[in-house]
Amino acid sequence: MIVVGLSHRSAPVAVRERLAVAPTDLPLRLAELKQRVDAGEMLILSTCNRVEVVAAPSAPGPCSDSELGNRIADALESAAPGVRPHLYLREERSAIEHLFRVACSLDAMVVGEPQILGQLKEAFAAARSAGTIGPWLNRAFEHAFRVAKRVRSETALGAGQVSIPTVAVDLAREIFSELDGHRVVLVGTGEIASLVATRLGRAGARLCVVGRTFERARAVAGAIGAEPRAWDDFPGLLASADIVVSSTSERGHVITPEHVTQIWRQRHGRSLFLVDLAVPRDVDPRLAEMDGVFLYNVDDLSQVADAALADRRHEAEKADAIVAEETESYMRRAHAERITPTLVALREHWRKVLEAELERSLRAEHVPLETGRKEAVQRATLAAVEKLLHAPTERLRAWAKEDRCGDWHTDLLVRAVEELFQLGEPEAAPEKNVKR
Amino acid sequence: MNQLISAIFVASAASYLASCALFVARIRRSPTTHLRPQWPPRLLEIGAGLHLTYLVLYSVVDRLCPLFSLHSALGIVSLVGVVAYAILSRGRRLDALGGFVAALAALFLVTAHGIGARPTSTGDRWLVAVHITANLLGGGVLLVAGCASAFYLWSERRLRRRRSLARGPRLPPLESLDAVVHRLLWFGVPLLTIGIVTGRMVIEHVETVSAGERVRAVLSIASWLLLLAVLLLRQLRGWRGRRPAYAALGGAVGILLVIALYVARALLGDGG
């Protein structure tokens, strides 16, 4: 299996966007690329942080992976000229480890972000419906999903929020539980504040926007699905608000303890969450001391996000260990499975040879055997095959499992066995009766 | 029969402790493997069911009305707490509170087992029955309110410290805790009021009142006044937040001390 592609680590967004594939175009692009590069199996993963082609050759072998990788790289270069220097190629164990790391969100721009697993599953589903998934990719992806699940359950990699909008939503949930029906007032029209408000709105909160310029407030309100209100309405809105997100460009404080004290009686003691994203600050810091008021400015939110990020880095080390263990386990199993058809063919070959020899001997001796006796002789023949092949089979399996040199070593082993016993060749025609 | 009762006691205590351990596993930020959210409350309910069976069988064997034995009284208080939690936790994220309720129930169960059955007060049995019933129901409910207030203060303090939310246990949201405390006060304070009033009437029939009983009465009245003030101020002036949480916690601690005094007296051999 190979992975060819580029990500936020290897290419800037200007390069990544040239290769990006829209979900609707995915089946067509998959079919085109698979045919063009003559791959056995193929999947395209296209997200905002990476575009990767995961493929398996139609005939596995030491050279086929590299050749296929080069053909895919050529195809990508011709689709978006200039991307080649940014492309990376992972083969065999390295490709499996990379796939597991991507599924576990260890290779993400924000380590531990949960979206990548969903995107990977969507890409897999798309490739499956396009008919470009075969046994190799199926097994690798199913294993990758299991590894991601294990990492999620055995580490705290996804715990805590690491961006200002998500931290704000998390904090709001710590105060208000569900945000359904809670009122959010967006004061000012700053970009990050709008993002915070949008996230709160998605969580079920009712949004309204207040701005010094009503037209601007209306435009922002339209963009985020909020109700625009005039600046004069602000004191009344403060009385009914649960969350206030502020990001004006005022020089002084827009919300002071005096403002809040005036409306406090009307609030009946309900908690007030103030998110101050403005620099200079919009909310008087003395409000942080008021009972029932929770004030977070941009530094506080960044501090919470940074702490969560540091925690995730620590957890990423545990996740890396899991990925390494799972990669090892997958490779062992894959090598063992790769040799299985050869072993089956070997047993079948020996069985047929012995049966043919037995039949020939009996015919030559003109000794008709009773049915029961004949079956007993056949059973004995099979048992002899089993005994003769037991040790070589176990040895071959062990070599395949311990293959630390990559797929090519197992392939070499398979070819050697096939060559030695002429397993791939057509059966020789039964010889005429030979007098012994 | 005694062996059966002992087996039920052990099963009930084990269920409570297992429930507590699972609740703690759920609120810990470190990941838990395949722990279904319904397991801890189910175990708590199973523990409560076994506890109730244990109390009934114990009372039948001893031929003692559960109300007039400290052993059963402690069991009833913890059962009331479990029932209150089970009702209020529906649709709310209150795992931390569940862990505390389970631990408290196990503690009360084991303590009561250690005390054994001892008959309590004499006098007007109906009045005493009303007094004890109101106090047991009110006490159980208000202890849970105290736990919820403690969690409120913890969560509030953590939010003010502006640390990463990924660190430390997963505490219930402030609004949920506030709503739970308020409802429990609404239910518990009137019951405690009945308990206080009937207690005053019971004392009138008693010839001598010991120093211990005076301390218990003073503590009960002080706790009742504190909790009543919280309820009234919340109702009339919308008093919410840190200070009422401290007051509710203080009231619950007072009730816990009263129970502890009863237990201490029973253990010291002065009757139940």
PDB file of C-alpha atoms in Angstrom, chain A residues 91-328:
ATOM      1  CA  GLU A  91       5.221   2.915   1.188  1.00  0.00           C
ATOM      2  CA  GLU A  92       4.402  -0.293   3.070  1.00  0.00           C
ATOM      3  CA  ARG A  93       4.931   0.076   6.842  1.00  0.00           C
ATOM      4  CA  SER A  94       5.455   3.819   6.556  1.00  0.00           C
ATOM      5  CA  ALA A  95       2.178   4.168   4.608  1.00  0.00           C
ATOM      6  CA  ILE A  96       0.252   2.146   7.202  1.00  0.00           C
ATOM      7  CA  GLU A  97       1.727   4.169  10.062  1.00  0.00           C
ATOM      8  CA  HIS A  98       0.902   7.393   8.246  1.00  0.00           C
ATOM      9  CA  LEU A  99      -2.684   6.269   7.678  1.00  0.00           C
ATOM     10  CA  PHE A 100      -3.085   5.384  11.367  1.00  0.00           C
ATOM     11  CA  ARG A 101      -1.594   8.725  12.436  1.00  0.00           C
ATOM     12  CA  VAL A 102      -3.973  10.606  10.151  1.00  0.00           C
ATOM     13  CA  ALA A 103      -6.985   8.637  11.437  1.00  0.00           C
ATOM     14  CA  CYS A 104      -5.964   9.362  15.043  1.00  0.00           C
ATOM     15  CA  SER A 105      -5.555  13.062  14.276  1.00  0.00           C
ATOM     16  CA  LEU A 106      -1.867  12.967  15.192  1.00  0.00           C
ATOM     17  CA  ASP A 107      -0.894  14.465  11.851  1.00  0.00           C
ATOM     18  CA  ALA A 108      -3.548  17.196  11.992  1.00  0.00           C
ATOM     19  CA  MET A 109      -2.818  20.914  12.136  1.00  0.00           C
ATOM     20  CA  VAL A 110      -4.596  20.973  15.509  1.00  0.00           C
ATOM     21  CA  VAL A 111      -3.581  17.656  17.073  1.00  0.00           C
ATOM     22  CA  GLY A 112      -6.590  15.742  18.373  1.00  0.00           C
ATOM     23  CA  GLU A 113      -9.244  17.593  16.324  1.00  0.00           C
ATOM     24  CA  PRO A 114     -12.080  15.123  15.759  1.00  0.00           C
ATOM     25  CA  GLN A 115     -13.164  16.032  12.207  1.00  0.00           C
ATOM     26  CA  ILE A 116     -10.461  14.082  10.381  1.00  0.00           C
ATOM     27  CA  LEU A 117     -11.827  10.670  11.347  1.00  0.00           C
ATOM     28  CA  GLY A 118     -15.236  11.580   9.915  1.00  0.00           C
ATOM     29  CA  GLN A 119     -13.596  12.895   6.749  1.00  0.00           C
ATOM     30  CA  LEU A 120     -11.586   9.701   6.418  1.00  0.00           C
ATOM     31  CA  LYS A 121     -14.735   7.598   6.809  1.00  0.00           C
ATOM     32  CA  GLU A 122     -16.511   9.692   4.172  1.00  0.00           C
ATOM     33  CA  ALA A 123     -13.589   9.260   1.759  1.00  0.00           C
ATOM     34  CA  PHE A 124     -13.641   5.507   2.395  1.00  0.00           C
ATOM     35  CA  ALA A 125     -17.392   5.339   1.797  1.00  0.00           C
ATOM     36  CA  ALA A 126     -17.027   7.340  -1.419  1.00  0.00           C
ATOM     37  CA  ALA A 127     -14.252   5.064  -2.681  1.00  0.00           C
ATOM     38  CA  ARG A 128     -16.232   1.976  -1.743  1.00  0.00           C
ATOM     39  CA  SER A 129     -19.289   3.163  -3.666  1.00  0.00           C
ATOM     40  CA  ALA A 130     -17.020   4.020  -6.605  1.00  0.00           C
ATOM     41  CA  GLY A 131     -15.795   0.412  -6.474  1.00  0.00           C
ATOM     42  CA  THR A 132     -12.135   1.309  -5.960  1.00  0.00           C
ATOM     43  CA  ILE A 133     -11.715  -0.426  -2.600  1.00  0.00           C
ATOM     44  CA  GLY A 134     -10.360  -3.959  -2.556  1.00  0.00           C
ATOM     45  CA  PRO A 135      -9.154  -6.305   0.186  1.00  0.00           C
ATOM     46  CA  TRP A 136      -5.905  -4.438   0.950  1.00  0.00           C
ATOM     47  CA  LEU A 137      -7.366  -0.980   1.462  1.00  0.00           C
ATOM     48  CA  ASN A 138     -10.440  -2.416   3.149  1.00  0.00           C
ATOM     49  CA  ARG A 139      -8.327  -4.156   5.769  1.00  0.00           C
ATOM     50  CA  ALA A 140      -6.015  -1.165   6.237  1.00  0.00           C
ATOM     51  CA  PHE A 141      -8.860   1.331   6.696  1.00  0.00           C
ATOM     52  CA  GLU A 142     -10.935  -0.903   8.967  1.00  0.00           C
ATOM     53  CA  HIS A 143      -7.838  -1.295  11.125  1.00  0.00           C
ATOM     54  CA  ALA A 144      -7.188   2.472  11.016  1.00  0.00           C
ATOM     55  CA  PHE A 145     -10.720   3.178  12.299  1.00  0.00           C
ATOM     56  CA  ARG A 146     -10.178   0.709  15.140  1.00  0.00           C
ATOM     57  CA  VAL A 147      -6.861   2.340  16.042  1.00  0.00           C
ATOM     58  CA  ALA A 148      -8.516   5.776  16.089  1.00  0.00           C
ATOM     59  CA  LYS A 149     -11.221   4.440  18.402  1.00  0.00           C
ATOM     60  CA  ARG A 150      -8.606   2.911  20.678  1.00  0.00           C
ATOM     61  CA  VAL A 151      -6.654   6.165  20.848  1.00  0.00           C
ATOM     62  CA  ARG A 152      -9.840   8.087  21.684  1.00  0.00           C
ATOM     63  CA  SER A 153     -10.730   5.669  24.480  1.00  0.00           C
ATOM     64  CA  GLU A 154      -7.256   5.157  25.933  1.00  0.00           C
ATOM     65  CA  THR A 155      -5.890   8.694  25.765  1.00  0.00           C
ATOM     66  CA  ALA A 156      -7.290  12.172  26.350  1.00  0.00           C
ATOM     67  CA  LEU A 157      -6.073  13.362  22.953  1.00  0.00           C
ATOM     68  CA  GLY A 158      -9.372  14.990  22.019  1.00  0.00           C
ATOM     69  CA  ALA A 159     -10.094  16.490  25.433  1.00  0.00           C
ATOM     70  CA  GLY A 160     -10.304  20.236  25.951  1.00  0.00           C
ATOM     71  CA  GLN A 161     -10.810  22.920  23.351  1.00  0.00           C
ATOM     72  CA  VAL A 162      -7.930  24.593  21.582  1.00  0.00           C
ATOM     73  CA  SER A 163      -9.394  27.538  19.668  1.00  0.00           C
ATOM     74  CA  ILE A 164     -10.926  30.717  21.058  1.00  0.00           C
ATOM     75  CA  PRO A 165     -14.456  30.130  19.651  1.00  0.00           C
ATOM     76  CA  THR A 166     -14.610  26.517  20.863  1.00  0.00           C
ATOM     77  CA  VAL A 167     -13.181  27.411  24.273  1.00  0.00           C
ATOM     78  CA  ALA A 168     -15.870  30.089  24.610  1.00  0.00           C
ATOM     79  CA  VAL A 169     -18.621  27.590  23.748  1.00  0.00           C
ATOM     80  CA  ASP A 170     -17.189  25.034  26.177  1.00  0.00           C
ATOM     81  CA  LEU A 171     -17.095  27.614  28.964  1.00  0.00           C
ATOM     82  CA  ALA A 172     -20.659  28.633  28.212  1.00  0.00           C
ATOM     83  CA  ARG A 173     -21.679  24.981  28.556  1.00  0.00           C
ATOM     84  CA  GLU A 174     -19.885  24.758  31.909  1.00  0.00           C
ATOM     85  CA  ILE A 175     -22.085  27.591  33.122  1.00  0.00           C
ATOM     86  CA  PHE A 176     -25.392  27.062  31.352  1.00  0.00           C
ATOM     87  CA  SER A 177     -25.341  23.357  30.438  1.00  0.00           C
ATOM     88  CA  GLU A 178     -27.429  23.380  27.252  1.00  0.00           C
ATOM     89  CA  LEU A 179     -27.428  26.647  25.326  1.00  0.00           C
ATOM     90  CA  ASP A 180     -30.891  26.187  23.812  1.00  0.00           C
ATOM     91  CA  GLY A 181     -32.882  29.363  24.261  1.00  0.00           C
ATOM     92  CA  HIS A 182     -30.107  31.290  25.989  1.00  0.00           C
ATOM     93  CA  ARG A 183     -29.601  34.793  24.696  1.00  0.00           C
ATOM     94  CA  VAL A 184     -26.251  35.843  23.245  1.00  0.00           C
ATOM     95  CA  VAL A 185     -25.587  39.529  22.589  1.00  0.00           C
ATOM     96  CA  LEU A 186     -22.778  40.306  20.190  1.00  0.00           C
ATOM     97  CA  VAL A 187     -21.484  43.801  20.879  1.00  0.00           C
ATOM     98  CA  GLY A 188     -19.472  45.132  17.919  1.00  0.00           C
ATOM     99  CA  THR A 189     -18.747  43.392  14.695  1.00  0.00           C
ATOM    100  CA  GLY A 190     -15.278  41.866  15.086  1.00  0.00           C
ATOM    101  CA  GLU A 191     -14.431  38.771  13.091  1.00  0.00           C
ATOM    102  CA  ILE A 192     -13.497  36.441  15.977  1.00  0.00           C
ATOM    103  CA  ALA A 193     -16.499  37.639  17.981  1.00  0.00           C
ATOM    104  CA  SER A 194     -18.718  36.745  15.020  1.00  0.00           C
ATOM    105  CA  LEU A 195     -17.142  33.288  14.931  1.00  0.00           C
ATOM    106  CA  VAL A 196     -17.784  32.834  18.654  1.00  0.00           C
ATOM    107  CA  ALA A 197     -21.388  33.988  18.238  1.00  0.00           C
ATOM    108  CA  THR A 198     -21.871  31.678  15.259  1.00  0.00           C
ATOM    109  CA  ARG A 199     -20.698  28.692  17.280  1.00  0.00           C
ATOM    110  CA  LEU A 200     -22.967  29.654  20.159  1.00  0.00           C
ATOM    111  CA  GLY A 201     -25.827  30.008  17.676  1.00  0.00           C
ATOM    112  CA  ARG A 202     -25.115  26.534  16.304  1.00  0.00           C
ATOM    113  CA  ALA A 203     -25.320  25.232  19.860  1.00  0.00           C
ATOM    114  CA  GLY A 204     -28.873  26.558  20.065  1.00  0.00           C
ATOM    115  CA  ALA A 205     -28.467  30.059  21.515  1.00  0.00           C
ATOM    116  CA  ARG A 206     -30.514  33.034  20.287  1.00  0.00           C
ATOM    117  CA  LEU A 207     -28.246  35.673  18.791  1.00  0.00           C
ATOM    118  CA  CYS A 208     -28.543  39.421  18.467  1.00  0.00           C
ATOM    119  CA  VAL A 209     -26.010  41.971  17.260  1.00  0.00           C
ATOM    120  CA  VAL A 210     -25.568  45.490  18.577  1.00  0.00           C
ATOM    121  CA  GLY A 211     -23.264  47.953  16.829  1.00  0.00           C
ATOM    122  CA  ARG A 212     -22.574  51.675  16.855  1.00  0.00           C
ATOM    123  CA  THR A 213     -23.423  51.586  13.152  1.00  0.00           C
ATOM    124  CA  PHE A 214     -26.745  49.888  12.678  1.00  0.00           C
ATOM    125  CA  GLU A 215     -26.066  49.104   9.015  1.00  0.00           C
ATOM    126  CA  ARG A 216     -22.906  47.245   9.887  1.00  0.00           C
ATOM    127  CA  ALA A 217     -24.699  45.396  12.723  1.00  0.00           C
ATOM    128  CA  ARG A 218     -27.437  44.393  10.288  1.00  0.00           C
ATOM    129  CA  ALA A 219     -24.896  43.070   7.773  1.00  0.00           C
ATOM    130  CA  VAL A 220     -23.152  40.943  10.440  1.00  0.00           C
ATOM    131  CA  ALA A 221     -26.505  39.801  11.847  1.00  0.00           C
ATOM    132  CA  GLY A 222     -27.553  38.702   8.365  1.00  0.00           C
ATOM    133  CA  ALA A 223     -24.339  36.732   7.939  1.00  0.00           C
ATOM    134  CA  ILE A 224     -24.605  34.830  11.212  1.00  0.00           C
ATOM    135  CA  GLY A 225     -28.381  34.485  11.463  1.00  0.00           C
ATOM    136  CA  ALA A 226     -28.852  36.989  14.296  1.00  0.00           C
ATOM    137  CA  GLU A 227     -31.248  39.785  15.078  1.00  0.00           C
ATOM    138  CA  PRO A 228     -29.768  43.284  14.569  1.00  0.00           C
ATOM    139  CA  ARG A 229     -30.475  45.831  17.315  1.00  0.00           C
ATOM    140  CA  ALA A 230     -29.724  49.532  17.748  1.00  0.00           C
ATOM    141  CA  TRP A 231     -26.989  50.650  20.138  1.00  0.00           C
ATOM    142  CA  ASP A 232     -29.558  52.341  22.370  1.00  0.00           C
ATOM    143  CA  ASP A 233     -31.159  48.973  23.075  1.00  0.00           C
ATOM    144  CA  PHE A 234     -27.981  47.652  24.661  1.00  0.00           C
ATOM    145  CA  PRO A 235     -28.834  48.281  28.365  1.00  0.00           C
ATOM    146  CA  GLY A 236     -32.130  46.437  27.952  1.00  0.00           C
ATOM    147  CA  LEU A 237     -30.415  43.611  26.107  1.00  0.00           C
ATOM    148  CA  LEU A 238     -27.822  43.347  28.873  1.00  0.00           C
ATOM    149  CA  ALA A 239     -30.634  42.682  31.339  1.00  0.00           C
ATOM    150  CA  SER A 240     -31.923  39.746  29.313  1.00  0.00           C
ATOM    151  CA  ALA A 241     -28.587  38.413  28.021  1.00  0.00           C
ATOM    152  CA  ASP A 242     -26.937  35.251  29.277  1.00  0.00           C
ATOM    153  CA  ILE A 243     -23.766  35.640  27.244  1.00  0.00           C
ATOM    154  CA  VAL A 244     -22.256  38.870  25.952  1.00  0.00           C
ATOM    155  CA  VAL A 245     -19.504  38.671  23.331  1.00  0.00           C
ATOM    156  CA  SER A 246     -17.850  42.022  22.913  1.00  0.00           C
ATOM    157  CA  SER A 247     -15.345  43.230  20.311  1.00  0.00           C
ATOM    158  CA  THR A 248     -15.790  46.912  19.605  1.00  0.00           C
ATOM    159  CA  SER A 249     -13.021  49.362  18.784  1.00  0.00           C
ATOM    160  CA  GLU A 250     -14.040  51.741  21.598  1.00  0.00           C
ATOM    161  CA  ARG A 251     -11.209  53.291  23.608  1.00  0.00           C
ATOM    162  CA  GLY A 252     -13.039  53.064  26.964  1.00  0.00           C
ATOM    163  CA  HIS A 253     -15.019  50.293  28.685  1.00  0.00           C
ATOM    164  CA  VAL A 254     -18.348  49.531  27.045  1.00  0.00           C
ATOM    165  CA  ILE A 255     -19.580  47.388  29.969  1.00  0.00           C
ATOM    166  CA  THR A 256     -18.834  48.563  33.504  1.00  0.00           C
ATOM    167  CA  PRO A 257     -19.857  47.360  36.991  1.00  0.00           C
ATOM    168  CA  GLU A 258     -22.270  50.300  37.130  1.00  0.00           C
ATOM    169  CA  HIS A 259     -24.064  49.068  33.999  1.00  0.00           C
ATOM    170  CA  VAL A 260     -24.398  45.573  35.417  1.00  0.00           C
ATOM    171  CA  THR A 261     -25.437  46.733  38.903  1.00  0.00           C
ATOM    172  CA  GLN A 262     -28.243  48.803  37.341  1.00  0.00           C
ATOM    173  CA  ILE A 263     -29.772  45.828  35.578  1.00  0.00           C
ATOM    174  CA  TRP A 264     -28.870  43.130  38.136  1.00  0.00           C
ATOM    175  CA  ARG A 265     -32.241  43.181  39.910  1.00  0.00           C
ATOM    176  CA  GLN A 266     -34.005  42.544  36.596  1.00  0.00           C
ATOM    177  CA  ARG A 267     -31.833  39.483  35.994  1.00  0.00           C
ATOM    178  CA  HIS A 268     -33.076  37.687  39.129  1.00  0.00           C
ATOM    179  CA  GLY A 269     -29.578  36.473  39.876  1.00  0.00           C
ATOM    180  CA  ARG A 270     -29.036  34.679  36.554  1.00  0.00           C
ATOM    181  CA  SER A 271     -25.376  34.133  35.698  1.00  0.00           C
ATOM    182  CA  LEU A 272     -23.791  36.423  33.116  1.00  0.00           C
ATOM    183  CA  PHE A 273     -20.931  35.192  30.924  1.00  0.00           C
ATOM    184  CA  LEU A 274     -18.901  38.031  29.434  1.00  0.00           C
ATOM    185  CA  VAL A 275     -16.489  37.259  26.593  1.00  0.00           C
ATOM    186  CA  ASP A 276     -14.287  40.266  25.922  1.00  0.00           C
ATOM    187  CA  LEU A 277     -12.379  39.851  22.661  1.00  0.00           C
ATOM    188  CA  ALA A 278     -11.582  43.537  22.186  1.00  0.00           C
ATOM    189  CA  VAL A 279      -8.141  45.142  22.498  1.00  0.00           C
ATOM    190  CA  PRO A 280      -8.268  47.557  24.271  1.00  0.00           C
ATOM    191  CA  ARG A 281     -10.744  45.757  26.485  1.00  0.00           C
ATOM    192  CA  ASP A 282     -14.465  46.522  26.301  1.00  0.00           C
ATOM    193  CA  VAL A 283     -15.372  45.093  29.699  1.00  0.00           C
ATOM    194  CA  ASP A 284     -14.184  46.623  32.956  1.00  0.00           C
ATOM    195  CA  PRO A 285     -12.007  43.948  34.660  1.00  0.00           C
ATOM    196  CA  ARG A 286     -13.614  44.772  38.036  1.00  0.00           C
ATOM    197  CA  LEU A 287     -16.642  42.846  36.800  1.00  0.00           C
ATOM    198  CA  ALA A 288     -14.693  39.611  37.223  1.00  0.00           C
ATOM    199  CA  GLU A 289     -15.105  40.009  40.981  1.00  0.00           C
ATOM    200  CA  MET A 290     -18.911  40.215  40.867  1.00  0.00           C
ATOM    201  CA  ASP A 291     -20.838  37.193  42.098  1.00  0.00           C
ATOM    202  CA  GLY A 292     -22.639  35.554  39.174  1.00  0.00           C
ATOM    203  CA  VAL A 293     -20.495  37.262  36.528  1.00  0.00           C
ATOM    204  CA  PHE A 294     -17.875  35.274  34.629  1.00  0.00           C
ATOM    205  CA  LEU A 295     -15.506  37.403  32.618  1.00  0.00           C
ATOM    206  CA  TYR A 296     -13.025  36.001  30.121  1.00  0.00           C
ATOM    207  CA  ASN A 297     -10.896  38.279  27.952  1.00  0.00           C
ATOM    208  CA  VAL A 298      -8.884  37.236  24.910  1.00  0.00           C
ATOM    209  CA  ASP A 299      -5.824  36.386  27.030  1.00  0.00           C
ATOM    210  CA  ASP A 300      -7.875  34.198  29.384  1.00  0.00           C
ATOM    211  CA  LEU A 301      -9.354  32.286  26.466  1.00  0.00           C
ATOM    212  CA  SER A 302      -5.939  31.880  24.827  1.00  0.00           C
ATOM    213  CA  GLN A 303      -4.532  30.657  28.132  1.00  0.00           C
ATOM    214  CA  VAL A 304      -7.229  27.978  28.406  1.00  0.00           C
ATOM    215  CA  ALA A 305      -6.673  26.979  24.752  1.00  0.00           C
ATOM    216  CA  ASP A 306      -2.878  26.813  25.191  1.00  0.00           C
ATOM    217  CA  ALA A 307      -3.213  24.684  28.318  1.00  0.00           C
ATOM    218  CA  ALA A 308      -5.493  22.277  26.464  1.00  0.00           C
ATOM    219  CA  LEU A 309      -3.037  22.167  23.568  1.00  0.00           C
ATOM    220  CA  ALA A 310      -0.169  21.381  25.946  1.00  0.00           C
ATOM    221  CA  ASP A 311      -2.261  18.589  27.458  1.00  0.00           C
ATOM    222  CA  ARG A 312      -2.913  17.217  23.989  1.00  0.00           C
ATOM    223  CA  ARG A 313       0.813  17.191  23.163  1.00  0.00           C
ATOM    224  CA  HIS A 314       1.398  15.122  26.249  1.00  0.00           C
ATOM    225  CA  GLU A 315      -1.402  12.743  25.244  1.00  0.00           C
ATOM    226  CA  ALA A 316      -0.051  12.609  21.684  1.00  0.00           C
ATOM    227  CA  GLU A 317       3.014  10.746  23.008  1.00  0.00           C
ATOM    228  CA  LYS A 318       0.740   8.003  24.385  1.00  0.00           C
ATOM    229  CA  ALA A 319      -1.177   7.939  21.104  1.00  0.00           C
ATOM    230  CA  ASP A 320       2.081   7.615  19.149  1.00  0.00           C
ATOM    231  CA  ALA A 321       2.962   4.535  21.188  1.00  0.00           C
ATOM    232  CA  ILE A 322      -0.440   3.006  20.394  1.00  0.00           C
ATOM    233  CA  VAL A 323       0.007   3.746  16.680  1.00  0.00           C
ATOM    234  CA  ALA A 324       3.462   2.110  16.692  1.00  0.00           C
ATOM    235  CA  GLU A 325       2.085  -0.982  18.444  1.00  0.00           C
ATOM    236  CA  GLU A 326      -0.883  -1.233  16.078  1.00  0.00           C
ATOM    237  CA  THR A 327       1.298  -0.732  13.007  1.00  0.00           C
ATOM    238  CA  GLU A 328       3.518  -3.589  14.149  1.00  0.00           C
TER     239      GLU A 328
END
